[in-house]
Amino acid sequence: MKILVSGATGYIGSHTVAELINAGFKVVAVDNLTNSSLESLKRVEKLFKCKIPFYRLDIRNKSALKKVFDKHSIEAVIHFAGLKSVNESILKPVEYYNNNLGGTFSLIEVMKEFNCKIFLFSSSASVYGNPQSIPIKENVPLSGSNPYSRSKIMIEQYLQDVFNTSDNYCLGILRYFNPIGAHKSGLIGEDPNDIPNNLIPFVSQVAIGKIKKLYIFGGDYETPDGTGIRDYIHVVDLAIGHIKALQVIMKKPQVLIANLGTGKGHSVLDVVKAFEKTSGRKIPFTIVDRRQGDIAISYADCNHANKVLNWKAKYKLDEMCEDAWRWQTLNPKGYN
Ligand code: NAD
Ligand code: UFG
């Protein structure tokens, strides 16, 4: 079965391409390389001794996309391509809405033209805003607090409208919690441009000495140690969740919505301790003011995903840190 993966050279895309190949799927990769490097795909090719067709294109360019659909018999699409920084989305809302919504519209319109009916979408736990109850279930009301999360909510609604009214469509909406870690091989991992926004890439750059210290955003949350709690999930578990979801949705027309997390929360200080243990390095830190827009606690109720996907995240925090550290030490300059 041939799957088109948008955003295939990005962090989650490249790990999912690896798991797709591992599971015997054929992959056609597209990306405009605005936030990634083609080297990630070359590493996956090296890992599996295979060739993956790649097209450098912006998915908003429908005629370029059509050429790819013309050339390959695409049976399903996994859609990762998008802009993902919450902070940047507040500064550049026009770009975020245009890219995230426009890219999805274009993909869906081309899929319709080519009668391709299976679609998996990367949504985010940020669609829950500041949740009223923890752990977070899929059926609570959604509430975006920034252009990024609102773009995800709008896309979810658009997709459900499109897929509910058309015959025989299979849609999966996967809401990721906090993906971290890297492939066991140390060949692929997260390679942020500039100074990282997210906790784990920042901590690993402190551990390796690229950045002097970590700033912990808030030590006065109502949590046991005062720092924010999140549901960190290994990126390989997340990637395998996509394979399971694809296998479920392609069986019959449906709209499936599932949280992909571990169901366990860890504080920032838990992460710092786990990373120090793994790396054998000290992580100096200072506790500073809360970051605007952050919430105290977010972790998933994974019962629905466990049941419908027959899937459960298997890696624990220590192993996620170990794999992130292996990637960091083997690739101190990322893919360059
Ligand atoms: P990433 O930036 O590493 O990957 C996204 C890829 O999409 C990049 O390679 C980028 O070059 C490409 N891209 C962006 N716009 C494009 C366009 N118009 N046409 C073609 N390619 C385009 O991000 P990631 O962490 O791999 O995230 C993948 C998806 O998962 C995103 O949609 C993101 O919003 C979502 N997500 C990520 C997280 C996270 O913490 N990483 C959490 C929840 C949801
Ligand atoms: N944090 C720090 N210092 C840092 C970076 C982060 O203390 O330098 C803290 C944050 O305050 C938060 C926790 O570490 O408590 C995790 O922060 P991240 O930035 O790693 O992740 P977020 O939970 O803020 O958001 C991430 C993605 C979003 C996505 C969300 C849910 O960045 O795009 O997970 O999937 F929507």
Short mmCIF file of C-alpha atoms and ligand atoms in Angstrom, two decimals:
data_model
loop_
_atom_site.label_atom_id
_atom_site.label_comp_id
_atom_site.label_asym_id
_atom_site.label_seq_id
_atom_site.Cartn_x
_atom_site.Cartn_y
_atom_site.Cartn_z
CA MET A 1 0.00 0.00 0.00
CA LYS A 2 1.37 3.40 -1.01
CA ILE A 3 1.15 6.26 1.51
CA LEU A 4 1.86 9.91 0.80
CA VAL A 5 3.48 11.51 3.83
CA SER A 6 3.42 15.32 3.98
CA GLY A 7 6.06 16.87 6.24
CA ALA A 8 8.01 13.63 5.83
CA THR A 9 11.44 15.08 6.58
CA GLY A 10 10.32 16.70 9.86
CA TYR A 11 10.75 15.30 13.36
CA ILE A 12 7.60 13.17 13.65
CA GLY A 13 7.31 12.63 9.88
CA SER A 14 10.76 11.04 9.56
CA HIS A 15 10.14 8.68 12.48
CA THR A 16 6.77 7.69 11.03
CA VAL A 17 8.29 7.09 7.60
CA ALA A 18 10.77 4.73 9.31
CA GLU A 19 7.95 2.80 11.02
CA LEU A 20 5.89 2.70 7.81
CA ILE A 21 8.81 1.16 5.90
CA ASN A 22 9.42 -1.21 8.81
CA ALA A 23 5.76 -2.32 8.60
CA GLY A 24 6.01 -2.95 4.84
CA PHE A 25 4.24 0.15 3.49
CA LYS A 26 5.51 2.06 0.45
CA VAL A 27 6.10 5.75 1.11
CA VAL A 28 6.05 8.81 -1.13
CA ALA A 29 7.55 11.73 0.80
CA VAL A 30 6.78 15.42 0.29
CA ASP A 31 8.10 18.44 2.19
CA ASN A 32 9.10 22.01 1.36
CA LEU A 33 12.09 21.73 3.75
CA THR A 34 11.24 25.00 5.54
CA ASN A 35 11.80 23.38 8.93
CA SER A 36 13.77 20.23 8.16
CA SER A 37 16.56 18.69 6.18
CA LEU A 38 16.50 16.06 3.44
CA GLU A 39 19.26 14.31 5.37
CA SER A 40 16.60 12.83 7.72
CA LEU A 41 15.09 10.88 4.82
CA LYS A 42 18.53 9.82 3.59
CA ARG A 43 19.18 8.41 7.07
CA VAL A 44 15.91 6.43 6.95
CA GLU A 45 16.95 5.09 3.53
CA LYS A 46 20.29 4.08 5.04
CA LEU A 47 18.58 2.40 7.97
CA PHE A 48 16.33 0.24 5.78
CA LYS A 49 18.57 0.06 2.70
CA CYS A 50 15.76 1.40 0.51
CA LYS A 51 14.92 4.32 -1.78
CA ILE A 52 12.06 6.66 -0.85
CA PRO A 53 10.66 8.90 -3.60
CA PHE A 54 10.87 12.51 -2.39
CA TYR A 55 9.30 15.68 -3.80
CA ARG A 56 10.34 19.07 -2.56
CA LEU A 57 7.12 21.02 -2.82
CA ASP A 58 4.80 23.26 -0.87
CA ILE A 59 1.56 21.35 -0.35
CA ARG A 60 -0.39 24.56 -1.03
CA ASN A 61 0.79 24.19 -4.63
CA LYS A 62 -1.99 22.00 -6.01
CA SER A 63 -0.51 21.52 -9.45
CA ALA A 64 2.75 20.22 -7.95
CA LEU A 65 0.77 17.87 -5.70
CA LYS A 66 -1.33 16.63 -8.62
CA LYS A 67 1.81 15.62 -10.49
CA VAL A 68 2.79 13.42 -7.52
CA PHE A 69 -0.68 11.83 -7.38
CA ASP A 70 -0.52 11.33 -11.16
CA LYS A 71 2.79 9.54 -10.93
CA HIS A 72 2.04 7.33 -7.90
CA SER A 73 -1.12 5.44 -6.99
CA ILE A 74 -1.54 7.01 -3.59
CA GLU A 75 -4.01 5.11 -1.40
CA ALA A 76 -3.71 7.09 1.85
CA VAL A 77 -2.23 10.33 3.16
CA ILE A 78 -0.60 11.03 6.51
CA HIS A 79 -0.50 14.79 6.94
CA PHE A 80 2.25 16.22 9.17
CA ALA A 81 3.17 19.31 7.15
CA GLY A 82 2.52 22.48 9.10
CA LEU A 83 4.00 25.22 11.21
CA LYS A 84 4.14 24.22 14.87
CA SER A 85 5.45 26.92 17.18
CA VAL A 86 2.87 28.38 19.56
CA ASN A 87 4.95 31.54 20.18
CA GLU A 88 5.65 32.14 16.51
CA SER A 89 1.96 31.67 15.70
CA ILE A 90 1.11 34.65 17.93
CA LEU A 91 3.64 36.80 16.04
CA LYS A 92 2.77 35.48 12.57
CA PRO A 93 -0.93 34.51 12.57
CA VAL A 94 -1.38 35.20 8.85
CA GLU A 95 1.42 32.79 7.93
CA TYR A 96 0.17 30.14 10.37
CA TYR A 97 -3.44 30.16 9.19
CA ASN A 98 -2.40 30.31 5.55
CA ASN A 99 0.07 27.44 5.83
CA ASN A 100 -1.83 25.13 8.16
CA LEU A 101 -5.32 25.61 6.77
CA GLY A 102 -4.26 26.27 3.16
CA GLY A 103 -2.02 23.19 3.10
CA THR A 104 -4.81 20.96 4.39
CA PHE A 105 -7.41 22.37 1.95
CA SER A 106 -5.07 21.78 -0.95
CA LEU A 107 -4.26 18.19 0.06
CA ILE A 108 -7.92 17.28 0.57
CA GLU A 109 -8.98 18.85 -2.74
CA VAL A 110 -6.31 16.93 -4.65
CA MET A 111 -7.19 13.71 -2.79
CA LYS A 112 -10.85 14.13 -3.80
CA GLU A 113 -9.83 14.58 -7.41
CA PHE A 114 -7.83 11.34 -7.30
CA ASN A 115 -10.45 9.45 -5.28
CA CYS A 116 -8.04 8.89 -2.42
CA LYS A 117 -10.12 8.39 0.73
CA ILE A 118 -7.90 7.58 3.69
CA PHE A 119 -6.47 10.49 5.71
CA LEU A 120 -4.61 10.77 9.02
CA PHE A 121 -4.14 14.21 10.56
CA SER A 122 -1.60 15.47 13.14
CA SER A 123 -3.59 17.32 15.73
CA SER A 124 -2.36 18.40 19.13
CA ALA A 125 -3.22 18.33 22.82
CA SER A 126 -3.16 22.12 22.57
CA VAL A 127 -6.75 21.88 21.20
CA TYR A 128 -7.85 21.23 24.80
CA GLY A 129 -6.65 24.66 25.99
CA ASN A 130 -6.62 24.77 29.79
CA PRO A 131 -8.50 21.53 30.48
CA GLN A 132 -11.25 21.44 33.11
CA SER A 133 -10.46 17.87 34.10
CA ILE A 134 -7.40 15.64 34.10
CA PRO A 135 -6.66 13.15 32.56
CA ILE A 136 -7.99 14.64 29.33
CA LYS A 137 -10.59 12.67 27.39
CA GLU A 138 -11.24 13.18 23.68
CA ASN A 139 -14.88 14.24 24.15
CA VAL A 140 -14.33 17.40 26.22
CA PRO A 141 -15.04 20.81 24.60
CA LEU A 142 -12.10 22.19 22.60
CA SER A 143 -10.66 25.61 23.25
CA GLY A 144 -7.68 27.10 21.46
CA SER A 145 -5.75 29.86 23.16
CA ASN A 146 -3.41 30.86 20.30
CA PRO A 147 -3.43 30.89 16.46
CA TYR A 148 -1.57 27.54 16.31
CA SER A 149 -4.08 25.63 18.42
CA ARG A 150 -7.02 27.41 16.80
CA SER A 151 -5.68 26.39 13.37
CA LYS A 152 -5.70 22.75 14.57
CA ILE A 153 -9.29 23.06 15.86
CA MET A 154 -10.45 24.64 12.58
CA ILE A 155 -8.78 21.89 10.56
CA GLU A 156 -10.36 19.19 12.74
CA GLN A 157 -13.79 20.76 12.13
CA TYR A 158 -13.19 21.15 8.40
CA LEU A 159 -12.06 17.53 8.08
CA GLN A 160 -15.08 16.22 9.97
CA ASP A 161 -17.44 18.27 7.78
CA VAL A 162 -15.77 16.99 4.62
CA PHE A 163 -15.48 13.38 5.69
CA ASN A 164 -18.94 13.10 7.26
CA THR A 165 -20.71 14.22 4.12
CA SER A 166 -18.77 12.11 1.65
CA ASP A 167 -19.19 8.42 1.11
CA ASN A 168 -16.62 5.89 2.15
CA TYR A 169 -14.11 8.23 3.67
CA CYS A 170 -11.78 7.12 6.44
CA LEU A 171 -10.46 9.86 8.71
CA GLY A 172 -8.14 9.67 11.71
CA ILE A 173 -7.45 12.70 13.90
CA LEU A 174 -4.58 12.05 16.30
CA ARG A 175 -4.03 14.48 19.17
CA TYR A 176 -0.41 14.26 20.25
CA PHE A 177 0.73 15.11 23.74
CA ASN A 178 4.48 15.93 24.08
CA PRO A 179 6.60 13.91 21.63
CA ILE A 180 10.25 13.58 22.68
CA GLY A 181 13.17 11.17 22.21
CA ALA A 182 14.68 9.82 19.03
CA HIS A 183 15.11 6.64 17.00
CA LYS A 184 17.17 3.95 18.77
CA SER A 185 19.70 3.97 15.93
CA GLY A 186 20.73 7.53 16.81
CA LEU A 187 20.37 8.30 13.09
CA ILE A 188 17.19 10.37 13.22
CA GLY A 189 15.95 12.79 15.88
CA GLU A 190 14.73 16.30 16.56
CA ASP A 191 16.81 19.03 14.95
CA PRO A 192 15.37 22.44 15.85
CA ASN A 193 16.52 25.60 14.09
CA ASP A 194 18.06 28.20 16.42
CA ILE A 195 17.45 28.10 20.17
CA PRO A 196 14.89 25.40 20.98
CA ASN A 197 11.48 26.36 22.38
CA ASN A 198 10.65 22.94 23.73
CA LEU A 199 11.94 21.45 26.94
CA ILE A 200 13.86 18.34 25.86
CA PRO A 201 15.87 19.85 23.00
CA PHE A 202 16.72 22.75 25.32
CA VAL A 203 17.78 20.42 28.16
CA SER A 204 19.92 18.28 25.84
CA GLN A 205 21.69 21.36 24.51
CA VAL A 206 22.40 22.40 28.11
CA ALA A 207 23.71 18.89 28.87
CA ILE A 208 26.08 19.00 25.89
CA GLY A 209 27.29 22.50 26.83
CA LYS A 210 25.82 24.44 23.89
CA ILE A 211 23.56 26.44 26.20
CA LYS A 212 24.62 27.48 29.71
CA LYS A 213 21.49 26.77 31.71
CA LEU A 214 17.84 25.92 31.60
CA TYR A 215 15.19 28.48 32.53
CA ILE A 216 12.27 26.70 34.15
CA PHE A 217 9.09 28.60 33.40
CA GLY A 218 7.27 28.79 36.73
CA GLY A 219 7.88 27.13 40.08
CA ASP A 220 4.56 28.15 41.63
CA TYR A 221 2.05 25.94 39.79
CA GLU A 222 -0.34 23.86 41.85
CA THR A 223 1.67 20.71 41.25
CA PRO A 224 3.68 18.64 43.77
CA ASP A 225 7.00 20.38 42.98
CA GLY A 226 5.55 23.64 41.60
CA THR A 227 6.68 23.06 37.97
CA GLY A 228 4.47 22.27 34.98
CA ILE A 229 3.37 18.69 34.27
CA ARG A 230 3.15 17.19 30.78
CA ASP A 231 2.56 13.81 29.14
CA TYR A 232 5.86 13.08 27.35
CA ILE A 233 5.58 10.35 24.71
CA HIS A 234 8.44 8.68 22.84
CA VAL A 235 8.35 9.72 19.18
CA VAL A 236 8.68 6.06 18.11
CA ASP A 237 5.61 5.11 20.19
CA LEU A 238 3.84 8.02 18.52
CA ALA A 239 4.93 6.85 15.06
CA ILE A 240 3.71 3.31 15.78
CA GLY A 241 0.39 4.82 16.92
CA HIS A 242 0.04 6.17 13.36
CA ILE A 243 0.55 2.74 11.80
CA LYS A 244 -2.09 1.28 14.13
CA ALA A 245 -4.50 4.13 13.35
CA LEU A 246 -3.96 3.70 9.61
CA GLN A 247 -4.65 -0.03 9.89
CA VAL A 248 -7.87 0.67 11.83
CA ILE A 249 -9.32 3.46 9.67
CA MET A 250 -8.65 1.73 6.35
CA LYS A 251 -10.86 -1.20 7.40
CA LYS A 252 -14.11 0.76 7.12
CA PRO A 253 -15.34 4.34 6.60
CA GLN A 254 -15.23 6.20 9.90
CA VAL A 255 -14.03 9.25 11.79
CA LEU A 256 -11.61 8.25 14.53
CA ILE A 257 -10.33 10.75 17.09
CA ALA A 258 -7.68 9.61 19.55
CA ASN A 259 -5.24 11.00 22.07
CA LEU A 260 -1.68 9.77 21.64
CA GLY A 261 0.06 10.01 24.99
CA THR A 262 1.22 7.76 27.80
CA GLY A 263 -1.41 8.76 30.35
CA LYS A 264 1.34 9.73 32.81
CA GLY A 265 2.40 13.23 33.80
CA HIS A 266 5.96 14.33 34.59
CA SER A 267 7.05 17.69 35.96
CA VAL A 268 9.86 19.80 34.49
CA LEU A 269 12.01 18.85 37.49
CA ASP A 270 11.30 15.12 36.86
CA VAL A 271 12.59 15.62 33.31
CA VAL A 272 15.71 17.44 34.54
CA LYS A 273 16.46 14.61 37.01
CA ALA A 274 15.89 11.90 34.40
CA PHE A 275 18.14 13.69 31.91
CA GLU A 276 20.91 14.19 34.48
CA LYS A 277 20.78 10.49 35.34
CA THR A 278 20.91 9.44 31.69
CA SER A 279 23.60 11.83 30.53
CA GLY A 280 25.72 11.87 33.68
CA ARG A 281 25.81 15.67 33.20
CA LYS A 282 24.56 18.36 35.55
CA ILE A 283 21.73 20.52 34.17
CA PRO A 284 22.05 23.94 35.81
CA PHE A 285 18.71 25.74 36.00
CA THR A 286 17.00 28.87 37.28
CA ILE A 287 13.32 29.10 38.00
CA VAL A 288 11.85 32.17 36.28
CA ASP A 289 8.33 33.55 35.69
CA ARG A 290 5.70 31.39 34.06
CA ARG A 291 5.70 31.40 30.24
CA GLN A 292 2.65 33.17 28.84
CA GLY A 293 0.00 30.71 27.67
CA ASP A 294 1.41 27.69 29.56
CA ILE A 295 -0.92 25.58 31.65
CA ALA A 296 -0.15 23.73 34.90
CA ILE A 297 -1.03 20.16 34.03
CA SER A 298 -1.73 18.24 30.85
CA TYR A 299 -1.84 14.50 30.44
CA ALA A 300 -3.97 12.18 28.38
CA ASP A 301 -6.68 9.70 29.11
CA CYS A 302 -5.43 7.03 26.70
CA ASN A 303 -8.17 4.45 27.23
CA HIS A 304 -9.86 5.18 23.92
CA ALA A 305 -6.61 4.95 21.91
CA ASN A 306 -5.52 1.82 23.79
CA LYS A 307 -8.85 0.16 23.00
CA VAL A 308 -9.62 1.21 19.44
CA LEU A 309 -6.06 1.14 18.15
CA ASN A 310 -4.94 -1.85 20.22
CA TRP A 311 -1.93 0.33 21.00
CA LYS A 312 -0.17 1.46 24.13
CA ALA A 313 2.90 3.67 24.48
CA LYS A 314 5.67 1.47 25.85
CA TYR A 315 8.66 3.71 26.59
CA LYS A 316 9.18 5.34 30.00
CA LEU A 317 10.67 8.77 30.63
CA ASP A 318 14.21 7.43 31.34
CA GLU A 319 14.37 5.68 28.00
CA MET A 320 12.99 8.72 26.17
CA CYS A 321 15.82 10.80 27.70
CA GLU A 322 18.41 8.12 26.88
CA ASP A 323 17.38 8.12 23.22
CA ALA A 324 17.29 11.93 23.04
CA TRP A 325 20.80 12.00 24.57
CA ARG A 326 22.15 9.38 22.14
CA TRP A 327 20.84 11.46 19.22
CA GLN A 328 22.34 14.64 20.70
CA THR A 329 25.78 13.13 21.33
CA LEU A 330 26.00 11.37 17.96
CA ASN A 331 24.75 14.46 16.10
CA PRO A 332 25.94 17.51 18.08
CA LYS A 333 25.18 19.74 15.07
CA GLY A 334 21.93 17.99 14.16
CA TYR A 335 21.76 16.90 10.51
CA ASN A 336 24.42 19.39 9.37
P1 NAD B 1 8.43 19.62 12.01
O1 NAD B 1 8.50 21.09 11.83
O2 NAD B 1 9.67 18.90 12.37
O3 NAD B 1 7.79 18.94 10.71
C1 NAD B 1 6.84 19.58 9.90
C2 NAD B 1 7.33 19.51 8.47
O4 NAD B 1 6.39 20.11 7.60
C3 NAD B 1 8.67 20.23 8.27
O5 NAD B 1 9.58 19.32 7.68
C4 NAD B 1 8.33 21.39 7.33
O6 NAD B 1 9.41 21.68 6.46
C5 NAD B 1 7.12 20.85 6.60
N1 NAD B 1 6.18 21.86 6.08
C6 NAD B 1 5.62 22.89 6.75
N2 NAD B 1 4.78 23.55 5.95
C7 NAD B 1 4.79 22.93 4.75
C8 NAD B 1 4.13 23.13 3.50
N3 NAD B 1 3.26 24.14 3.33
N4 NAD B 1 4.38 22.28 2.48
C9 NAD B 1 5.26 21.26 2.64
N5 NAD B 1 5.92 21.02 3.77
C10 NAD B 1 5.69 21.85 4.82
O7 NAD B 1 7.28 19.34 13.10
P2 NAD B 1 6.91 17.99 13.83
O8 NAD B 1 7.27 18.14 15.26
O9 NAD B 1 7.39 16.82 13.06
O10 NAD B 1 5.31 18.09 13.74
C11 NAD B 1 4.58 17.44 12.73
C12 NAD B 1 3.10 17.76 12.92
O11 NAD B 1 2.69 17.37 14.23
C13 NAD B 1 2.79 19.25 12.79
O12 NAD B 1 1.56 19.38 12.10
C14 NAD B 1 2.62 19.70 14.24
O13 NAD B 1 1.74 20.77 14.36
C15 NAD B 1 2.05 18.44 14.89
N6 NAD B 1 2.34 18.37 16.33
C16 NAD B 1 3.63 18.44 16.77
C17 NAD B 1 3.89 18.39 18.15
C18 NAD B 1 5.30 18.50 18.67
O14 NAD B 1 5.47 18.80 19.87
N7 NAD B 1 6.34 18.24 17.88
C19 NAD B 1 2.83 18.26 19.06
C20 NAD B 1 1.53 18.18 18.56
C21 NAD B 1 1.29 18.23 17.19
N1 UFG B 2 9.65 24.53 29.79
C1 UFG B 2 10.58 25.16 30.59
N2 UFG B 2 11.68 25.70 30.00
C2 UFG B 2 11.92 25.64 28.66
C3 UFG B 2 10.96 24.97 27.84
C4 UFG B 2 9.85 24.45 28.44
O1 UFG B 2 10.40 25.24 31.81
O2 UFG B 2 12.93 26.17 28.19
C5 UFG B 2 8.46 23.88 30.41
C6 UFG B 2 7.15 24.49 29.97
O3 UFG B 2 6.81 25.59 30.77
C7 UFG B 2 6.20 23.29 30.14
C8 UFG B 2 7.08 22.07 29.82
O4 UFG B 2 8.44 22.54 30.00
O5 UFG B 2 5.79 23.18 31.47
C9 UFG B 2 6.94 21.55 28.40
O6 UFG B 2 7.11 22.64 27.48
P1 UFG B 2 7.30 22.41 25.90
O7 UFG B 2 7.57 23.74 25.31
O8 UFG B 2 8.30 21.33 25.67
O9 UFG B 2 5.89 21.82 25.45
P2 UFG B 2 4.42 22.42 25.59
O10 UFG B 2 3.63 21.52 26.48
O11 UFG B 2 4.43 23.86 25.93
O12 UFG B 2 3.89 22.33 24.08
C10 UFG B 2 4.17 21.21 23.21
C11 UFG B 2 4.28 21.71 21.78
C12 UFG B 2 2.93 22.23 21.33
C13 UFG B 2 1.91 21.15 21.48
C14 UFG B 2 1.87 20.68 22.94
C15 UFG B 2 0.90 19.53 23.10
O13 UFG B 2 5.26 22.73 21.70
O14 UFG B 2 3.02 22.58 19.97
O15 UFG B 2 3.17 20.25 23.34
O16 UFG B 2 1.17 18.54 22.17
F1 UFG B 2 0.70 21.63 21.14
#
